[in-house]
Every structure is written in structure tokens, then in C-alpha cells.
PDB file of C-alpha atoms in Angstrom:
ATOM      1  CA  MET A   1      28.389 -35.248 -11.643  1.00  0.00           C
ATOM      2  CA  ALA A   2      25.000 -33.663 -11.683  1.00  0.00           C
ATOM      3  CA  ALA A   3      21.964 -35.901 -11.878  1.00  0.00           C
ATOM      4  CA  ALA A   4      20.278 -35.789 -15.244  1.00  0.00           C
ATOM      5  CA  LYS A   5      16.675 -34.629 -15.168  1.00  0.00           C
ATOM      6  CA  LYS A   6      14.054 -36.576 -17.009  1.00  0.00           C
ATOM      7  CA  SER A   7      11.892 -34.282 -19.072  1.00  0.00           C
ATOM      8  CA  LYS A   8       8.367 -35.019 -20.096  1.00  0.00           C
ATOM      9  CA  SER A   9       7.114 -33.676 -23.345  1.00  0.00           C
ATOM     10  CA  ILE A  10       3.856 -31.901 -22.762  1.00  0.00           C
ATOM     11  CA  PRO A  11       1.846 -31.141 -25.881  1.00  0.00           C
ATOM     12  CA  SER A  12       1.021 -27.505 -26.333  1.00  0.00           C
ATOM     13  CA  PRO A  13      -2.638 -26.493 -26.222  1.00  0.00           C
ATOM     14  CA  GLY A  14      -4.157 -26.893 -29.638  1.00  0.00           C
ATOM     15  CA  ALA A  15      -1.666 -29.581 -30.675  1.00  0.00           C
ATOM     16  CA  ALA A  16      -3.422 -32.507 -32.338  1.00  0.00           C
ATOM     17  CA  THR A  17      -3.483 -35.582 -30.148  1.00  0.00           C
ATOM     18  CA  ASP A  18      -5.341 -38.723 -31.134  1.00  0.00           C
ATOM     19  CA  ARG A  19      -4.963 -40.420 -27.803  1.00  0.00           C
ATOM     20  CA  VAL A  20      -8.085 -41.216 -25.820  1.00  0.00           C
ATOM     21  CA  ALA A  21      -7.652 -41.852 -22.115  1.00  0.00           C
ATOM     22  CA  TYR A  22     -11.186 -43.126 -21.522  1.00  0.00           C
ATOM     23  CA  SER A  23     -14.329 -43.463 -23.533  1.00  0.00           C
ATOM     24  CA  GLU A  24     -17.464 -44.879 -21.940  1.00  0.00           C
ATOM     25  CA  PHE A  25     -19.499 -45.441 -25.074  1.00  0.00           C
ATOM     26  CA  GLY A  26     -16.950 -46.535 -27.645  1.00  0.00           C
ATOM     27  CA  ASN A  27     -15.201 -44.757 -30.452  1.00  0.00           C
ATOM     28  CA  ARG A  28     -16.439 -41.242 -31.239  1.00  0.00           C
ATOM     29  CA  ALA A  29     -14.719 -41.317 -34.626  1.00  0.00           C
ATOM     30  CA  ASN A  30     -17.842 -42.991 -36.068  1.00  0.00           C
ATOM     31  CA  PRO A  31     -20.805 -40.711 -35.183  1.00  0.00           C
ATOM     32  CA  GLU A  32     -23.208 -42.768 -37.338  1.00  0.00           C
ATOM     33  CA  ALA A  33     -22.924 -45.569 -34.804  1.00  0.00           C
ATOM     34  CA  PHE A  34     -24.581 -43.361 -32.168  1.00  0.00           C
ATOM     35  CA  GLN A  35     -27.606 -42.312 -34.245  1.00  0.00           C
ATOM     36  CA  ARG A  36     -30.895 -44.029 -33.541  1.00  0.00           C
ATOM     37  CA  ALA A  37     -32.487 -45.938 -36.343  1.00  0.00           C
ATOM     38  CA  VAL A  38     -35.809 -44.520 -37.508  1.00  0.00           C
ATOM     39  CA  PRO A  39     -38.306 -47.111 -38.687  1.00  0.00           C
ATOM     40  CA  ASP A  40     -39.423 -46.371 -42.238  1.00  0.00           C
ATOM     41  CA  LEU A  41     -43.100 -47.259 -41.951  1.00  0.00           C
ATOM     42  CA  PRO A  42     -45.369 -47.347 -45.005  1.00  0.00           C
ATOM     43  CA  PRO A  43     -47.642 -44.297 -45.400  1.00  0.00           C
ATOM     44  CA  ASN A  44     -50.842 -46.143 -44.424  1.00  0.00           C
ATOM     45  CA  GLN A  45     -49.370 -46.856 -40.953  1.00  0.00           C
ATOM     46  CA  GLN A  46     -48.379 -43.260 -40.209  1.00  0.00           C
ATOM     47  CA  GLN A  47     -50.637 -40.686 -38.608  1.00  0.00           C
ATOM     48  CA  VAL A  48     -49.489 -37.174 -39.443  1.00  0.00           C
ATOM     49  CA  ARG A  49     -50.815 -33.805 -38.276  1.00  0.00           C
ATOM     50  CA  VAL A  50     -50.846 -30.707 -40.445  1.00  0.00           C
ATOM     51  CA  GLU A  51     -51.077 -27.305 -38.785  1.00  0.00           C
ATOM     52  CA  ALA A  52     -50.457 -23.687 -39.691  1.00  0.00           C
ATOM     53  CA  SER A  53     -48.382 -21.715 -37.228  1.00  0.00           C
ATOM     54  CA  SER A  54     -46.834 -18.264 -37.030  1.00  0.00           C
ATOM     55  CA  LYS A  55     -45.340 -18.407 -33.534  1.00  0.00           C
ATOM     56  CA  GLY A  56     -41.755 -17.207 -33.348  1.00  0.00           C
ATOM     57  CA  ARG A  57     -41.649 -16.318 -37.043  1.00  0.00           C
ATOM     58  CA  LYS A  58     -42.302 -12.568 -36.918  1.00  0.00           C
ATOM     59  CA  GLY A  59     -45.899 -13.010 -38.072  1.00  0.00           C
ATOM     60  CA  LYS A  60     -45.112 -15.166 -41.094  1.00  0.00           C
ATOM     61  CA  THR A  61     -47.211 -18.316 -41.407  1.00  0.00           C
ATOM     62  CA  VAL A  62     -45.741 -21.749 -42.089  1.00  0.00           C
ATOM     63  CA  THR A  63     -47.485 -25.092 -42.456  1.00  0.00           C
ATOM     64  CA  ILE A  64     -45.969 -27.759 -40.211  1.00  0.00           C
ATOM     65  CA  ILE A  65     -46.411 -31.485 -40.854  1.00  0.00           C
ATOM     66  CA  ARG A  66     -45.629 -33.648 -37.791  1.00  0.00           C
ATOM     67  CA  GLY A  67     -45.687 -37.315 -36.875  1.00  0.00           C
ATOM     68  CA  PHE A  68     -43.535 -38.863 -39.587  1.00  0.00           C
ATOM     69  CA  GLN A  69     -41.804 -42.141 -38.880  1.00  0.00           C
ATOM     70  CA  ALA A  70     -39.632 -42.235 -41.947  1.00  0.00           C
ATOM     71  CA  SER A  71     -35.995 -41.947 -42.958  1.00  0.00           C
ATOM     72  CA  SER A  72     -34.485 -38.625 -43.921  1.00  0.00           C
ATOM     73  CA  ASP A  73     -34.360 -39.672 -47.591  1.00  0.00           C
ATOM     74  CA  THR A  74     -38.105 -40.361 -47.629  1.00  0.00           C
ATOM     75  CA  LEU A  75     -38.797 -37.004 -45.961  1.00  0.00           C
ATOM     76  CA  ALA A  76     -36.562 -35.214 -48.465  1.00  0.00           C
ATOM     77  CA  ASP A  77     -38.489 -36.747 -51.391  1.00  0.00           C
ATOM     78  CA  LEU A  78     -41.820 -35.810 -49.808  1.00  0.00           C
ATOM     79  CA  LEU A  79     -40.569 -32.286 -49.097  1.00  0.00           C
ATOM     80  CA  LYS A  80     -39.684 -31.810 -52.753  1.00  0.00           C
ATOM     81  CA  LYS A  81     -43.164 -32.941 -53.842  1.00  0.00           C
ATOM     82  CA  LEU A  82     -44.878 -30.646 -51.318  1.00  0.00           C
ATOM     83  CA  LYS A  83     -42.788 -27.631 -52.298  1.00  0.00           C
ATOM     84  CA  THR A  84     -43.713 -28.216 -55.944  1.00  0.00           C
ATOM     85  CA  LEU A  85     -47.391 -28.667 -55.070  1.00  0.00           C
ATOM     86  CA  CYS A  86     -47.578 -25.465 -53.026  1.00  0.00           C
ATOM     87  CA  GLY A  87     -45.166 -23.363 -55.061  1.00  0.00           C
ATOM     88  CA  ALA A  88     -43.367 -22.384 -51.880  1.00  0.00           C
ATOM     89  CA  GLY A  89     -40.131 -23.003 -50.014  1.00  0.00           C
ATOM     90  CA  GLY A  90     -39.742 -25.418 -47.179  1.00  0.00           C
ATOM     91  CA  THR A  91     -37.377 -27.352 -44.953  1.00  0.00           C
ATOM     92  CA  ILE A  92     -37.048 -30.361 -42.671  1.00  0.00           C
ATOM     93  CA  LYS A  93     -36.462 -29.633 -38.982  1.00  0.00           C
ATOM     94  CA  GLU A  94     -36.371 -32.325 -36.292  1.00  0.00           C
ATOM     95  CA  ASN A  95     -38.312 -34.881 -38.358  1.00  0.00           C
ATOM     96  CA  GLU A  96     -40.990 -32.303 -39.220  1.00  0.00           C
ATOM     97  CA  ILE A  97     -41.631 -30.689 -42.584  1.00  0.00           C
ATOM     98  CA  GLU A  98     -42.195 -26.925 -42.735  1.00  0.00           C
ATOM     99  CA  ILE A  99     -43.694 -25.319 -45.841  1.00  0.00           C
ATOM    100  CA  GLN A 100     -43.827 -21.529 -46.139  1.00  0.00           C
ATOM    101  CA  GLY A 101     -47.355 -20.129 -46.166  1.00  0.00           C
ATOM    102  CA  ASP A 102     -50.754 -21.485 -45.123  1.00  0.00           C
ATOM    103  CA  HIS A 103     -51.365 -24.564 -47.314  1.00  0.00           C
ATOM    104  CA  LYS A 104     -53.040 -26.755 -44.706  1.00  0.00           C
ATOM    105  CA  GLN A 105     -56.017 -28.053 -46.714  1.00  0.00           C
ATOM    106  CA  LYS A 106     -54.023 -28.580 -49.904  1.00  0.00           C
ATOM    107  CA  ILE A 107     -51.361 -30.587 -48.059  1.00  0.00           C
ATOM    108  CA  VAL A 108     -53.911 -32.720 -46.176  1.00  0.00           C
ATOM    109  CA  GLN A 109     -55.598 -33.679 -49.466  1.00  0.00           C
ATOM    110  CA  PHE A 110     -52.251 -34.502 -51.071  1.00  0.00           C
ATOM    111  CA  LEU A 111     -51.096 -36.642 -48.141  1.00  0.00           C
ATOM    112  CA  LEU A 112     -54.418 -38.535 -48.152  1.00  0.00           C
ATOM    113  CA  GLN A 113     -53.882 -39.301 -51.859  1.00  0.00           C
ATOM    114  CA  LEU A 114     -50.424 -40.675 -51.036  1.00  0.00           C
ATOM    115  CA  GLY A 115     -51.967 -42.977 -48.418  1.00  0.00           C
ATOM    116  CA  TYR A 116     -51.009 -41.168 -45.208  1.00  0.00           C
ATOM    117  CA  LYS A 117     -53.533 -40.844 -42.379  1.00  0.00           C
ATOM    118  CA  ALA A 118     -53.429 -37.049 -42.300  1.00  0.00           C
ATOM    119  CA  LYS A 119     -55.499 -34.675 -40.172  1.00  0.00           C
ATOM    120  CA  ALA A 120     -55.600 -30.917 -39.998  1.00  0.00           C
ATOM    121  CA  SER A 121     -54.993 -29.699 -36.467  1.00  0.00           C
ATOM    122  CA  GLY A 122     -55.030 -26.294 -34.838  1.00  0.00           C
ATOM    123  CA  GLY A 123     -57.319 -23.385 -35.599  1.00  0.00           C
TER     124      GLY A 123
END
């Protein structure tokens, strides 16, 4: 009689496999566990800088507000208020708020009214 061969089933490329052979830092199924917590400081303890910049934007000016130590929900609420104040669009990128156009002085005054320690920087 011929010896029977043992066959291994090899999954085809692209086949879904949920097996993890090794993971140094725990389960990747929960990405929220790997995010760093951002302290949500009150406005009077935050020093923010407001500057107008047009670098890398094809000559279009945006006002950038840096130095926030707040959660993304707090930044989203502040972004909405600033967009309404300036009548312009804006976004949040890497914990910085960008407002379209040069609204540096208007934003500094508004942030001071909210209690932030705001300064205009740049030329």
C-alpha cells in the first residue's frame, strides 16, 4: 500500500484569517486603546498662538491657531464658533485650527474674550 500524504491547508492570499501569531503591544482590534489621552485644560491655562500663513497653499492665506491642549470635541465646538465669527471655512489638522483668510486680529480678540491666553505671532 502507498503511504498516505498529509496535506496542509494553506489559506489563499487575500483569504480572511483572524489568527495572530504574535503581537507585542496587545490587541489591534481596539485602536482607541493606543491613542494618547489629551488633557482638556481650561482656557485660562492654555497659551495659543495665532498666525497667518500662505506657505504651501498656492498663495492663499489661512489663519492658524496653535497650542491647544483640548479634546477633539472642544476643538470642534471652538472651530464652529470661529467659522461663524469670521464668515469663512475652516478645519482641524493635527490639533491646530485653520480658518480660511487672514483673520488674525479678530480671532485673537475673540479668544481673549473666551479666556484663552492668545498672542498674534508671525509678521
